[in-house]
CSV table of C-alpha atoms in Angstrom, one decimal:
chain,number,residue,atom,x,y,z
C,1,GLY,CA,100.5,37.2,8.9
C,2,VAL,CA,99.3,39.4,11.7
C,3,LEU,CA,99.7,43.1,10.7
C,4,ALA,CA,98.1,42.9,7.2
C,5,PRO,CA,94.8,41.3,8.4
C,6,LEU,CA,94.7,43.7,11.4
C,7,GLU,CA,95.1,46.7,9.1
C,8,CYS,CA,92.1,45.5,7.1
C,9,LEU,CA,89.8,45.2,10.1
C,10,PRO,CA,87.6,48.1,11.1
C,11,ALA,CA,88.2,49.5,14.6
C,12,PRO,CA,85.9,47.6,17.0
C,13,ASP,CA,83.4,49.4,19.2
C,14,GLY,CA,84.2,50.0,22.9
C,15,SER,CA,87.6,49.3,24.6
C,16,PRO,CA,90.8,48.3,22.9
C,17,ARG,CA,91.6,44.7,22.1
C,18,TYR,CA,94.6,43.0,23.7
C,19,ILE,CA,97.2,40.5,22.6
C,20,LEU,CA,98.9,38.7,25.5
C,21,ILE,CA,102.3,37.2,25.1
C,22,ASP,CA,103.8,35.3,27.9
C,23,ALA,CA,107.6,34.8,28.6
C,24,LEU,CA,109.4,36.7,25.9
C,25,ASP,CA,112.7,35.5,27.5
C,26,GLU,CA,111.8,31.9,26.5
C,27,ALA,CA,112.3,32.9,22.9
C,28,LEU,CA,116.0,33.5,23.5
C,29,LEU,CA,116.5,29.8,24.0
C,30,LEU,CA,116.3,29.4,20.3
C,31,GLN,CA,119.4,29.1,18.1
C,32,PRO,CA,121.4,32.5,18.2
C,33,GLY,CA,120.7,34.3,14.9
C,34,LYS,CA,117.3,32.7,14.4
C,35,LEU,CA,114.3,35.0,14.1
C,36,THR,CA,112.4,35.2,17.4
C,37,ILE,CA,109.1,36.9,18.4
C,38,VAL,CA,111.3,39.6,20.0
C,39,ASP,CA,112.9,40.4,16.7
C,40,LEU,CA,109.5,40.5,15.0
C,41,LEU,CA,108.0,42.8,17.6
C,42,ALA,CA,110.7,45.3,18.4
C,43,PRO,CA,110.8,47.3,15.1
C,44,ARG,CA,107.1,46.9,14.2
C,45,LEU,CA,105.1,47.9,17.3
C,46,ASP,CA,104.2,51.3,15.9
C,47,ARG,CA,102.6,49.5,12.9
C,48,PHE,CA,99.8,47.9,15.0
C,49,PRO,CA,96.4,49.7,14.7
C,50,GLY,CA,95.7,52.1,17.5
C,51,TRP,CA,92.9,49.9,18.9
C,52,VAL,CA,95.4,47.0,19.5
C,53,ARG,CA,97.4,46.7,22.7
C,54,ILE,CA,100.1,44.2,23.5
C,55,VAL,CA,100.8,43.0,27.1
C,56,ALA,CA,103.9,40.9,27.3
C,57,THR,CA,105.7,39.3,30.2
C,58,THR,CA,109.4,38.4,30.6
C,59,ARG,CA,111.9,37.6,33.3
C,60,LYS,CA,114.6,40.2,33.9
C,61,ASP,CA,116.7,39.5,30.8
C,62,PRO,CA,119.1,42.3,29.7
C,63,GLU,CA,118.7,41.4,26.1
C,64,ILE,CA,114.9,41.8,26.3
C,65,SER,CA,115.2,45.1,28.2
C,66,LEU,CA,117.6,46.5,25.6
C,67,ARG,CA,115.5,45.5,22.6
C,68,LEU,CA,112.3,46.9,24.1
C,69,GLU,CA,113.8,49.7,26.2
C,70,HIS,CA,111.3,52.3,24.8
C,71,LEU,CA,108.3,50.4,26.2
C,72,ARG,CA,106.8,50.9,29.6
C,73,ALA,CA,107.7,48.2,32.0
C,74,ARG,CA,106.1,47.3,35.3
C,75,GLU,CA,107.7,44.9,37.7
C,76,ILE,CA,105.3,42.4,39.3
C,77,ASP,CA,105.8,42.2,43.0
C,78,ALA,CA,105.3,38.6,44.1
C,79,GLN,CA,104.0,39.8,47.5
C,80,ASP,CA,101.5,42.2,45.9
C,81,PRO,CA,98.1,41.3,47.6
C,82,ARG,CA,96.5,40.9,44.1
C,83,ASN,CA,99.2,38.3,43.1
C,84,LEU,CA,98.7,36.4,46.4
C,85,GLU,CA,94.9,36.5,45.9
C,86,ASP,CA,95.4,35.0,42.4
C,87,LEU,CA,97.7,32.4,43.8
C,88,GLU,CA,95.2,31.3,46.4
C,89,LEU,CA,92.4,31.1,43.8
C,90,PHE,CA,94.8,28.9,41.7
C,91,ILE,CA,95.5,26.6,44.6
C,92,ARG,CA,91.9,26.2,45.6
C,93,ARG,CA,90.9,25.4,42.0
C,94,ARG,CA,93.6,22.8,41.7
C,95,LEU,CA,92.7,21.3,45.1
C,96,ALA,CA,89.1,20.8,43.8
C,97,GLU,CA,90.2,18.6,40.9
C,98,PRO,CA,89.6,14.9,41.5
C,99,GLY,CA,93.1,13.6,42.0
C,100,LEU,CA,94.1,16.2,44.6
C,101,ALA,CA,90.6,16.3,46.2
C,102,GLU,CA,90.9,12.6,47.0
C,103,GLN,CA,94.3,13.0,48.5
C,104,LEU,CA,93.1,16.0,50.5
C,105,GLU,CA,90.2,13.9,51.9
C,106,ARG,CA,92.6,10.9,52.7
C,107,ALA,CA,95.0,13.2,54.5
C,108,ASP,CA,92.1,14.8,56.5
C,109,LEU,CA,93.3,18.3,55.6
C,110,GLY,CA,91.2,21.3,54.8
C,111,SER,CA,92.0,23.4,51.7
C,112,ASP,CA,92.5,26.5,54.0
C,113,ALA,CA,95.5,24.8,55.7
C,114,VAL,CA,97.1,23.8,52.3
C,115,CYS,CA,96.6,27.3,50.9
C,116,GLU,CA,98.2,28.9,53.9
C,117,ILE,CA,101.3,26.6,53.7
C,118,LEU,CA,101.8,26.9,50.0
C,119,ARG,CA,101.3,30.6,50.0
C,120,ALA,CA,104.1,31.0,52.6
C,121,LYS,CA,106.4,28.5,51.0
C,122,SER,CA,106.0,29.8,47.5
C,123,GLU,CA,106.9,33.4,48.3
C,124,GLY,CA,104.3,34.3,45.7
C,125,ASN,CA,105.8,32.2,42.9
C,126,PHE,CA,103.2,30.4,40.8
C,127,LEU,CA,105.6,27.9,39.3
C,128,TYR,CA,106.6,26.8,42.8
C,129,VAL,CA,102.9,26.1,43.6
C,130,GLN,CA,102.4,24.4,40.3
C,131,ARG,CA,105.4,22.1,40.7
C,132,SER,CA,104.5,21.3,44.3
C,133,LEU,CA,100.9,20.3,43.5
C,134,GLU,CA,102.1,18.2,40.5
C,135,GLY,CA,104.6,16.5,42.9
C,136,ILE,CA,101.7,15.7,45.3
C,137,GLU,CA,99.6,14.3,42.4
C,138,ARG,CA,102.5,12.0,41.4
C,139,GLU,CA,103.1,11.3,45.1
C,140,THR,CA,106.7,12.6,45.1
C,141,HIS,CA,105.5,14.9,47.9
C,142,SER,CA,103.0,14.1,50.6
C,143,LEU,CA,100.2,16.3,51.7
C,144,ALA,CA,100.7,15.1,55.3
C,145,GLU,CA,104.3,16.5,55.2
C,146,LEU,CA,103.5,19.6,53.2
C,147,ASP,CA,104.9,21.9,55.9
C,148,ARG,CA,108.3,20.2,55.3
C,149,LEU,CA,108.5,21.5,51.7
C,150,PRO,CA,111.5,23.8,51.3
C,151,PRO,CA,110.8,27.4,50.5
C,152,GLY,CA,111.7,28.8,47.0
C,153,LEU,CA,111.9,27.3,43.6
C,154,GLY,CA,115.6,26.3,43.8
C,155,SER,CA,115.1,24.6,47.1
C,156,LEU,CA,112.1,22.8,45.8
C,157,TYR,CA,114.2,21.5,42.8
C,158,GLN,CA,117.0,20.4,45.2
C,159,SER,CA,114.5,18.6,47.5
C,160,SER,CA,112.8,16.8,44.5
C,161,PHE,CA,116.1,15.6,43.0
C,162,GLU,CA,117.2,14.4,46.5
C,163,ARG,CA,114.1,12.3,46.7
C,164,LEU,CA,114.5,10.9,43.2
C,165,PHE,CA,118.2,10.2,43.3
C,166,ALA,CA,119.8,9.4,46.6
C,167,SER,CA,123.4,9.5,45.4
C,168,ARG,CA,125.7,10.8,42.6
C,169,ASP,CA,125.8,7.3,41.1
C,170,ALA,CA,122.0,7.0,41.1
C,171,PHE,CA,121.8,10.4,39.4
C,172,GLU,CA,124.4,9.6,36.6
C,173,PRO,CA,121.9,8.1,34.0
C,174,ALA,CA,119.5,11.0,34.6
C,175,LYS,CA,122.4,13.4,34.3
C,176,ARG,CA,123.2,12.1,30.8
C,177,LEU,CA,119.6,12.5,29.8
C,178,LEU,CA,119.4,16.1,31.2
C,179,GLU,CA,122.6,17.1,29.5
C,180,VAL,CA,121.0,16.2,26.1
C,181,LEU,CA,117.7,17.9,26.9
C,182,ILE,CA,119.4,21.1,28.0
C,183,ALA,CA,121.6,21.2,24.9
C,184,ALA,CA,118.9,20.3,22.4
C,185,LYS,CA,117.7,23.0,20.1
C,186,GLU,CA,114.2,21.6,19.9
C,187,PRO,CA,112.1,18.8,21.5
C,188,LEU,CA,113.6,15.4,20.8
C,189,PRO,CA,111.9,12.0,20.2
C,190,GLU,CA,112.6,9.1,22.6
C,191,ALA,CA,114.8,7.3,20.0
C,192,MET,CA,117.1,10.3,19.6
C,193,LEU,CA,117.3,10.9,23.4
C,194,GLY,CA,118.3,7.3,23.9
C,195,GLU,CA,121.0,7.3,21.1
C,196,ALA,CA,122.5,10.6,22.2
C,197,SER,CA,122.5,9.8,25.9
C,198,GLY,CA,123.5,6.2,25.6
C,199,LEU,CA,120.5,5.0,27.6
C,200,GLU,CA,118.7,1.8,26.9
C,201,THR,CA,115.4,2.6,25.3
C,202,GLN,CA,113.2,-0.3,26.4
C,203,GLU,CA,113.2,0.2,30.1
C,204,GLU,CA,116.0,2.6,31.3
C,205,LEU,CA,115.0,5.7,29.3
C,206,PRO,CA,111.2,5.3,29.7
C,207,GLY,CA,111.7,4.8,33.5
C,208,LEU,CA,113.8,8.0,33.7
C,209,LEU,CA,111.3,10.0,31.7
C,210,HIS,CA,108.6,8.8,34.1
C,211,ASP,CA,110.6,9.7,37.2
C,212,LEU,CA,111.4,13.1,35.7
C,213,SER,CA,107.9,13.8,34.4
C,214,VAL,CA,107.5,16.7,36.8
C,215,PHE,CA,110.4,18.4,35.0
C,216,VAL,CA,110.3,17.0,31.5
C,217,HIS,CA,107.4,17.9,29.3
C,218,SER,CA,106.0,15.5,26.6
C,219,LEU,CA,104.4,17.0,23.5
C,220,ILE,CA,103.2,15.8,20.1
C,221,ARG,CA,104.8,17.4,17.1
C,222,ASP,CA,103.1,18.3,13.8
C,223,HIS,CA,104.1,14.9,12.3
C,224,GLY,CA,102.5,13.0,15.3
C,225,GLU,CA,105.7,12.0,17.0
C,226,GLU,CA,106.0,12.3,20.8
C,227,CYS,CA,108.9,14.5,21.8
C,228,TYR,CA,110.4,15.7,25.1
C,229,THR,CA,111.7,18.9,26.4
C,230,LEU,CA,112.3,20.6,29.8
C,231,PHE,CA,109.1,22.0,31.3
C,232,HIS,CA,110.6,25.4,32.1
C,233,ARG,CA,113.7,27.4,31.6
C,234,SER,CA,114.2,27.7,35.3
C,235,ILE,CA,115.0,24.0,35.5
C,236,ALA,CA,117.9,24.3,33.1
C,237,ASP,CA,119.1,27.5,34.9
C,238,TRP,CA,119.1,25.6,38.2
C,239,LEU,CA,120.9,22.5,36.8
C,240,THR,CA,123.6,24.6,35.1
C,241,ASP,CA,124.1,27.4,37.7
C,242,THR,CA,127.8,27.9,37.9
C,243,ARG,CA,127.5,28.5,41.6
C,244,ARG,CA,126.5,24.9,42.0
C,245,ARG,CA,129.2,23.5,39.7
C,246,GLY,CA,130.6,20.2,41.1
C,247,GLY,CA,127.5,19.6,43.2
C,248,ALA,CA,125.5,16.4,43.2
C,249,TYR,CA,122.9,17.6,40.7
C,250,SER,CA,125.0,20.0,38.6
C,251,VAL,CA,124.9,19.4,34.8
C,252,ASN,CA,127.3,20.6,32.2
C,253,PRO,CA,125.5,21.6,29.0
C,254,ARG,CA,128.7,21.2,26.9
C,255,ARG,CA,128.6,17.5,27.4
C,256,GLY,CA,125.1,17.5,26.0
C,257,HIS,CA,126.3,19.4,22.9
C,258,GLU,CA,129.2,16.9,22.6
C,259,ARG,CA,126.7,14.0,22.6
C,260,LEU,CA,124.4,15.6,20.1
C,261,ALA,CA,127.3,16.8,17.9
C,262,GLU,CA,128.5,13.2,17.7
C,263,LEU,CA,125.0,11.9,16.9
C,264,CYS,CA,124.5,14.5,14.1
C,265,TRP,CA,128.1,14.0,12.9
C,266,LYS,CA,127.4,10.3,12.3
C,267,ALA,CA,124.3,11.2,10.2
C,268,TYR,CA,126.4,13.7,8.2
C,269,ARG,CA,129.1,11.0,7.5
C,270,ARG,CA,126.4,8.9,5.9
C,271,GLY,CA,125.7,11.8,3.5
C,272,PRO,CA,124.1,15.3,3.8
C,273,VAL,CA,121.3,14.4,1.4
C,274,SER,CA,120.0,11.7,3.8
C,275,MET,CA,120.3,13.6,7.0
C,276,ALA,CA,117.3,13.7,9.4
C,277,PRO,CA,115.8,17.2,9.7
C,278,TYR,CA,117.2,17.8,13.2
C,279,ALA,CA,120.8,16.8,12.3
C,280,LEU,CA,120.7,18.9,9.1
C,281,ALA,CA,119.4,22.0,11.0
C,282,HIS,CA,121.6,21.8,14.1
C,283,LEU,CA,124.8,20.0,13.4
C,284,PRO,CA,127.0,23.1,13.1
C,285,ALA,CA,125.6,24.7,16.2
C,286,HIS,CA,126.4,21.5,18.3
C,287,LEU,CA,129.9,21.2,16.7
C,288,ILE,CA,130.6,24.9,17.6
C,289,ALA,CA,129.3,24.5,21.2
C,290,ALA,CA,131.5,21.3,21.5
C,291,GLU,CA,134.5,23.3,20.0
C,292,ARG,CA,135.1,20.6,17.3
C,293,TRP,CA,136.6,23.3,15.0
C,294,ILE,CA,138.1,21.0,12.3
C,295,ASP,CA,134.6,19.4,11.9
C,296,VAL,CA,133.0,22.8,11.9
C,297,GLU,CA,135.3,23.9,9.0
C,298,ALA,CA,134.6,20.6,7.2
C,299,VAL,CA,130.8,20.9,7.4
C,300,LEU,CA,130.5,24.6,6.6
C,301,THR,CA,132.8,24.2,3.5
C,302,ASP,CA,131.0,21.1,2.2
C,303,LEU,CA,129.0,22.3,-0.8
C,304,GLU,CA,126.7,19.2,-0.6
C,305,PHE,CA,125.8,20.1,3.0
C,306,VAL,CA,125.3,23.7,2.2
C,307,GLU,CA,123.1,22.8,-0.8
C,308,SER,CA,121.0,20.4,1.3
C,309,ARG,CA,120.3,23.1,3.9
C,310,CYS,CA,119.4,25.6,1.3
C,311,LYS,CA,117.0,23.2,-0.3
C,312,SER,CA,115.4,22.6,3.1
C,313,GLY,CA,114.8,26.3,3.6
C,314,LEU,CA,117.5,26.8,6.2
C,315,VAL,CA,119.4,29.7,4.5
C,316,GLY,CA,118.8,31.9,7.6
C,317,LYS,CA,120.1,29.2,9.9
C,318,LEU,CA,123.1,28.7,7.7
C,319,ARG,CA,123.9,32.3,7.8
C,320,ALA,CA,123.6,32.3,11.6
C,321,ASP,CA,126.0,29.4,11.8
C,322,TYR,CA,128.6,31.1,9.6
C,323,MET,CA,128.3,34.2,11.8
C,324,GLU,CA,128.8,32.3,15.0
C,325,ALA,CA,131.6,30.1,13.5
C,326,LEU,CA,133.5,33.2,12.3
C,327,ASP,CA,133.0,34.8,15.7
C,328,ARG,CA,134.3,31.9,17.7
C,329,LEU,CA,136.7,30.0,15.4
C,330,PRO,CA,140.3,30.2,16.7
C,331,GLY,CA,142.6,32.1,14.4
C,332,SER,CA,145.2,29.3,14.1
C,333,ARG,CA,145.8,25.7,14.6
C,334,ASP,CA,148.7,23.8,16.2
C,335,ARG,CA,149.4,22.3,12.8
C,336,SER,CA,150.1,25.7,11.3
C,337,SER,CA,150.6,29.3,12.3
C,338,GLU,CA,148.6,30.4,9.3
C,339,ARG,CA,144.9,30.0,8.7
C,340,SER,CA,144.1,26.6,7.1
C,341,ARG,CA,142.8,26.5,3.6
C,342,GLN,CA,139.5,25.4,5.0
C,343,GLN,CA,139.3,28.4,7.3
C,344,GLU,CA,140.0,30.7,4.3
C,345,ILE,CA,137.2,29.1,2.4
C,346,LEU,CA,134.9,29.3,5.5
C,347,VAL,CA,135.7,33.0,5.9
C,348,ALA,CA,134.9,33.6,2.2
C,349,TYR,CA,131.6,31.6,2.3
C,350,GLY,CA,130.6,33.4,5.5
C,351,ARG,CA,131.2,36.9,4.2
C,352,GLU,CA,129.3,36.2,1.0
C,353,LEU,CA,126.4,34.7,2.8
C,354,VAL,CA,126.3,37.4,5.5
C,355,ALA,CA,126.4,40.0,2.7
C,356,PHE,CA,123.6,38.2,0.8
C,357,GLY,CA,121.5,38.1,3.9
C,358,SER,CA,122.0,41.8,4.5
C,359,ASP,CA,121.0,42.6,0.9
C,360,GLN,CA,117.8,40.4,1.3
C,361,ASN,CA,116.9,42.2,4.6
């Protein structure tokens, strides 16, 4: 889809042309074993025409570094004067927009003062500035108290959650919602979020989505349905950081997998043929993450389920699920010191499908 058309084009006059790819590490959030842009790029970079250049960004992720270790990498210093200049331009442009400009006038503040404070607090981080300004727009932060913003992205998240949820009890409904959003393999519609989290969908869930709108992104999928996902990977990283485990705003992603596994399992019990696309695509992954091994065996040895996935074009995902199940499935059960018959079947299916996939590659 990209290489073939490029090969047919004549080299343009003048300087090379560039393809910019932002945040390669975000691709790794996809289901393990599923093809990502990193997988596509790594073995094919030498096939691009000589007049095409690729500039890509990523956070320091070891998997990205390993896959693309032969490429030149430059680390962006947040304190580089050029980065700080870009940051200031971004702040001034945002402050000139109607919503923020009105607040600036009401607070009797000049844009120079706001720029100076945000530059210092952000430590050169664009996301910090973006989150702060969005918080001011939604009036979760005040321009008059801008100098009280905590420095650093993690501190900003902490401060924001403290404003939204004054206690553990107040955070509990949001915690259930965030568990599901973190575990979800793709953006989820409101109805699924409500059913998985157990939140009432007329007032409770919409109210939480509104409160968390700085952190939760709404988008319209191809079929016109509004779906929700976390705005940025750093939010999930902060919420699930093991160093904060047990804290007031700590979230356990396994609970989200357990909730989604149960939701998808109910759909499976009604029959694989009638399963919704999300449940059909991601049930095994959630069962594996929830360590529901007997159910993993049942699903991946159910020929009707396997056939339904294949008919939906999910052979690659099916292969990935077998590989992950075989890698993580315990070797025995309390009920027997030997592998169960289902496990034997699963191993046989998995080996055949993995071999088939390798032949196709």
